[in-house]
Coordinates of C-alpha atoms in Angstrom, one line a residue:
M1 CA 91.9 98.4 181.6
S2 CA 92.8 95.0 181.9
Q3 CA 95.4 93.5 179.4
P4 CA 94.5 90.3 177.2
S5 CA 95.7 87.5 179.1
K6 CA 98.6 85.0 177.6
A7 CA 96.2 82.2 176.5
A8 CA 93.9 84.8 174.7
A9 CA 96.7 86.3 172.6
Y10 CA 98.4 82.5 172.0
S11 CA 94.5 81.8 170.7
F12 CA 94.2 84.9 168.5
G13 CA 97.8 84.0 167.1
K14 CA 97.0 80.9 166.4
R15 CA 93.5 81.7 164.8
N16 CA 95.6 84.1 162.8
G17 CA 98.3 81.7 161.7
R18 CA 95.3 79.2 160.5
A19 CA 93.7 82.1 158.8
A20 CA 97.2 83.1 157.3
A21 CA 97.8 79.3 155.8
L22 CA 94.3 79.3 154.6
D23 CA 95.0 82.3 152.6
R24 CA 98.1 81.0 151.0
I25 CA 96.4 77.5 150.3
F26 CA 93.6 79.2 148.8
T27 CA 95.9 81.6 146.4
G28 CA 97.7 78.9 145.9
L29 CA 94.9 76.8 144.4
V30 CA 93.7 79.9 142.2
W31 CA 96.9 80.4 140.4
G32 CA 97.3 76.3 140.0
I33 CA 93.7 76.4 138.5
G34 CA 94.2 79.6 136.5
A35 CA 97.5 78.5 135.2
L36 CA 95.8 75.0 133.9
V37 CA 93.2 77.0 132.1
I38 CA 95.4 78.9 130.1
L39 CA 97.6 75.7 129.5
F40 CA 94.5 74.1 128.0
I41 CA 93.2 77.1 125.9
C42 CA 97.0 77.4 124.6
G43 CA 97.2 73.6 124.0
L44 CA 93.8 73.5 122.3
L45 CA 95.1 76.7 119.9
F46 CA 98.2 75.0 119.3
L47 CA 96.0 71.7 118.1
L48 CA 93.7 73.6 116.1
L49 CA 96.6 75.6 114.4
K50 CA 99.7 73.7 114.0
N51 CA 98.2 71.3 111.0
G52 CA 96.3 74.1 109.1
L53 CA 98.8 77.3 109.7
P54 CA 101.7 76.6 108.2
K55 CA 100.1 74.9 105.0
L56 CA 98.3 78.8 104.4
T57 CA 99.1 80.2 101.1
W58 CA 97.7 83.6 99.1
D59 CA 95.9 81.4 96.3
F60 CA 94.1 79.7 99.6
L61 CA 92.9 82.8 101.0
Y62 CA 92.2 84.5 97.8
G63 CA 91.1 81.3 95.4
L64 CA 87.6 80.2 94.7
P65 CA 86.3 77.1 96.1
S66 CA 86.2 74.0 93.8
E67 CA 83.4 71.2 94.4
I68 CA 85.4 68.4 92.8
E69 CA 89.0 69.0 92.1
E70 CA 91.8 69.5 94.7
G71 CA 93.3 72.8 95.6
G72 CA 90.2 75.0 96.2
G73 CA 90.3 78.2 98.1
I74 CA 88.2 79.9 100.4
G75 CA 88.4 83.5 98.8
P76 CA 84.5 84.5 98.7
A77 CA 83.6 82.8 101.9
L78 CA 86.4 84.8 103.7
F79 CA 85.2 88.2 102.3
N80 CA 81.1 87.2 102.9
S81 CA 82.4 86.7 106.4
F82 CA 83.7 89.9 106.8
Y83 CA 80.7 91.6 105.0
L84 CA 78.2 90.0 107.1
L85 CA 79.9 90.9 110.2
F86 CA 80.6 94.5 109.1
I87 CA 76.8 95.0 108.2
S88 CA 75.4 93.2 110.9
L89 CA 77.4 95.5 113.5
V90 CA 76.6 98.5 111.6
I91 CA 72.9 97.4 112.7
S92 CA 73.4 96.0 116.1
I93 CA 75.9 98.4 117.4
P94 CA 73.5 101.7 117.2
L95 CA 70.3 100.0 118.4
G96 CA 72.2 97.8 121.0
M97 CA 74.1 100.8 122.6
A98 CA 70.7 103.3 122.6
A99 CA 68.5 100.6 124.0
G100 CA 70.9 99.9 126.6
I101 CA 71.4 103.6 127.4
Y102 CA 67.5 103.9 127.5
L103 CA 67.3 101.2 130.0
A104 CA 70.3 102.4 132.2
E105 CA 69.4 106.2 132.2
F106 CA 65.7 107.4 131.1
A107 CA 63.6 104.2 131.4
P108 CA 60.9 104.0 134.8
D109 CA 61.6 101.6 137.8
N110 CA 58.3 99.8 137.1
R111 CA 57.1 96.3 136.3
L112 CA 57.2 96.5 132.3
I113 CA 60.7 97.4 132.4
G114 CA 61.9 94.6 134.7
L115 CA 60.1 92.5 132.3
I116 CA 61.8 93.9 129.5
R117 CA 65.0 93.7 130.9
I118 CA 64.4 89.8 131.6
C119 CA 62.9 89.3 128.0
V120 CA 66.5 90.9 127.2
E121 CA 68.7 88.3 129.1
G122 CA 66.4 85.6 128.0
L123 CA 67.4 86.4 124.3
S124 CA 70.9 86.6 125.3
S125 CA 71.0 82.9 125.9
V126 CA 68.5 81.7 123.3
P127 CA 70.4 79.3 120.7
S128 CA 71.7 80.4 117.6
I129 CA 69.4 78.2 115.4
I130 CA 66.3 79.8 116.8
F131 CA 67.5 83.1 115.2
G132 CA 67.8 81.5 112.2
L133 CA 64.5 80.0 112.0
F134 CA 63.2 83.7 112.7
G135 CA 65.0 84.5 109.6
I136 CA 63.6 82.3 107.5
A137 CA 60.1 83.1 108.5
L138 CA 61.0 87.2 108.0
F139 CA 62.9 86.8 105.0
V140 CA 62.3 83.8 102.6
E141 CA 58.9 83.1 103.8
M142 CA 57.4 86.7 104.6
F143 CA 59.5 88.8 101.9
Q144 CA 60.4 85.9 99.4
I145 CA 63.7 87.3 98.8
G146 CA 65.4 83.6 99.5
L147 CA 69.1 83.0 101.2
T148 CA 70.9 86.3 100.9
I149 CA 73.3 88.3 102.3
L150 CA 70.9 90.7 103.8
G151 CA 68.8 87.9 105.2
G152 CA 71.9 86.8 106.9
A153 CA 73.5 90.0 108.3
V154 CA 70.1 91.2 110.0
S155 CA 69.3 87.4 111.7
L156 CA 73.1 88.1 113.0
A157 CA 72.1 91.8 114.4
F158 CA 69.0 90.1 115.8
L159 CA 71.3 87.7 117.4
N160 CA 73.7 90.0 118.8
L161 CA 71.2 92.9 119.9
P162 CA 70.4 91.4 123.7
V163 CA 73.8 91.1 124.4
L164 CA 75.1 94.6 123.4
T165 CA 72.2 96.0 125.0
R166 CA 72.7 94.3 128.5
V167 CA 76.6 94.9 127.8
T168 CA 75.8 98.7 127.4
E169 CA 73.4 98.8 130.3
E170 CA 75.7 97.3 133.0
S171 CA 78.8 99.3 131.6
I172 CA 76.7 102.7 132.0
R173 CA 75.8 101.8 135.1
S174 CA 79.2 100.7 136.3
V175 CA 79.9 104.4 136.0
P176 CA 80.8 106.0 139.4
V177 CA 77.6 108.1 140.3
E178 CA 79.7 111.0 141.5
L179 CA 81.0 111.8 137.8
K180 CA 77.4 111.9 136.4
N181 CA 76.7 114.3 139.7
A182 CA 80.0 116.3 138.8
S183 CA 78.7 116.6 135.0
F184 CA 75.2 117.9 136.1
A185 CA 76.8 120.3 138.5
L186 CA 79.3 121.8 135.9
G187 CA 75.7 122.8 133.9
S188 CA 75.9 119.9 131.8
T189 CA 72.2 118.3 130.1
H190 CA 71.8 114.9 130.3
L191 CA 72.6 114.3 126.9
Q192 CA 75.7 116.0 127.3
T193 CA 76.4 114.1 130.2
I194 CA 76.0 110.8 128.6
R195 CA 78.2 111.7 125.4
R196 CA 81.1 113.1 127.2
V197 CA 80.9 111.4 130.6
L198 CA 79.4 108.2 130.9
I199 CA 79.8 106.8 127.2
P200 CA 83.7 107.6 127.7
V201 CA 84.1 106.1 131.0
A202 CA 81.9 103.0 130.4
L203 CA 83.8 102.6 126.5
S204 CA 86.0 99.7 127.6
G205 CA 82.9 97.6 129.1
I206 CA 81.0 98.3 125.8
V207 CA 84.1 97.5 123.7
T208 CA 84.5 94.0 125.2
G209 CA 80.9 93.5 124.7
I210 CA 81.4 94.5 120.7
C211 CA 84.2 92.1 120.7
L212 CA 82.4 89.3 122.1
T213 CA 79.3 89.5 119.6
A214 CA 81.7 90.5 116.7
G215 CA 83.5 87.0 117.1
R216 CA 80.5 85.2 117.9
A217 CA 78.9 86.8 114.6
F218 CA 82.5 85.5 112.5
G219 CA 82.1 82.2 113.4
E220 CA 78.4 82.0 113.6
S221 CA 77.1 79.1 111.3
A222 CA 73.6 77.8 112.2
V223 CA 72.0 81.5 111.5
I224 CA 73.9 81.6 108.2
I225 CA 73.0 78.2 106.8
L226 CA 69.4 79.3 107.4
T227 CA 69.2 82.7 106.3
A228 CA 72.0 83.0 103.7
G229 CA 72.7 79.5 102.2
V230 CA 75.8 77.4 101.9
T231 CA 77.0 78.6 98.6
T232 CA 78.6 81.5 97.3
S233 CA 78.0 83.8 94.2
G234 CA 81.4 82.6 92.6
E235 CA 82.8 86.1 92.7
M236 CA 85.6 87.3 95.0
W237 CA 84.2 90.6 95.6
D238 CA 80.5 90.5 95.2
F239 CA 78.7 93.4 97.2
N240 CA 75.4 92.4 96.1
L241 CA 72.9 92.1 98.8
F242 CA 70.6 89.6 97.5
S243 CA 73.4 87.2 96.6
P244 CA 73.8 84.0 98.4
G245 CA 76.3 84.4 101.5
E246 CA 78.2 81.2 102.8
T247 CA 80.9 82.2 105.3
L248 CA 84.2 80.8 106.3
A249 CA 82.4 79.0 109.3
V250 CA 79.9 77.6 107.0
H251 CA 82.1 77.0 104.1
L252 CA 84.2 74.6 107.3
W253 CA 80.8 73.0 107.8
Y254 CA 80.2 71.8 104.6
V255 CA 83.9 70.4 104.1
Q256 CA 83.5 68.5 106.9
S257 CA 80.2 66.9 106.4
E258 CA 79.3 67.2 103.0
A259 CA 82.3 67.9 100.2
I260 CA 83.6 65.2 98.0
V261 CA 86.9 67.2 97.3
P262 CA 90.0 64.8 97.7
D263 CA 91.7 67.3 100.3
A264 CA 88.5 67.9 102.4
Q265 CA 90.6 67.7 105.5
E266 CA 93.4 69.9 104.6
I267 CA 91.0 72.4 103.3
A268 CA 89.0 72.1 106.4
Q269 CA 92.3 72.4 108.9
K270 CA 93.5 75.5 107.0
A271 CA 90.0 77.2 107.1
T272 CA 90.2 76.8 111.1
S273 CA 93.2 78.2 111.2
V274 CA 92.2 81.4 109.6
L275 CA 88.6 81.3 111.5
I276 CA 91.1 81.1 114.8
F277 CA 93.5 83.8 113.7
V278 CA 90.6 86.1 112.5
V279 CA 88.7 86.4 115.6
L280 CA 91.9 86.6 117.6
L281 CA 92.5 89.8 115.5
I282 CA 89.0 91.3 115.6
N283 CA 89.8 91.3 119.4
L284 CA 93.1 92.8 118.9
V285 CA 91.8 95.5 116.6
F286 CA 89.0 96.4 119.2
R287 CA 91.1 96.2 122.3
V288 CA 94.5 97.8 121.0
P289 CA 93.0 101.4 120.8
L290 CA 91.5 101.1 124.2
W291 CA 94.8 100.2 125.6
F292 CA 96.7 103.2 124.1
N293 CA 93.7 105.5 125.2
S294 CA 94.3 104.3 129.0
R295 CA 98.0 104.9 129.0
K296 CA 97.4 108.0 127.5
T297 CA 94.8 109.4 130.2
K298 CA 97.0 107.8 132.8
G299 CA 100.0 109.6 131.5

């Protein structure tokens, strides 16, 4: 068998060395861009939090908002934000997961299901104000209940449903088929396989989707303005579903655009800090149990 010539070996080594150099350049470029993005995000968070976070007080978090005088709080708006988020997730998570599991495991592969997937993907990118207009048509005009917490929560659920459906479907489809076949081989039914194998394995992706939708819902303003209004009932703990449901994001918009209180700028800075902090907290609350579960599984 003939040996490769010295020229061919040199040429191969030269090409290999050039590829290694290009690989190092590309790796350095990716690291540099990643570091710049992280620095940008950290800088943005610092600029948003530096003026509001040090000024936060319990009186501000629990106090009632003021229309004219200084020193108003965000208590009812903050409560409404959590209340609306909770109701919308209670509605959207079961429906979104059920729809995603159906599309991944039970739906036939035909043109109708393909059209449904396209529609779901399209709804995922529809501007939120469209869902607000739908909420007005449904709750304000058809059912004549006015601007309420119920209308805002259900409209937020409609906003989250397409994203949760697609995330659940893709997470279920990403589970290795060997795990599914092994479950069937052990005598499990399809429902048992979904409940004990597919959902636990896909849980990380599903929870990530829930985090994204929860953060989006908590900071949403367009849907709430159109369906729940820009006022509160004036009570701190108002669980009445038919009360007006101004949230923290809506209150922030109102203070920045229409409020006449002298300390509107300071209220906006502190409300921004609370909004960012709560969104980060929501992600931690959802992700930390998964981290512990992952470490327990690996251990």
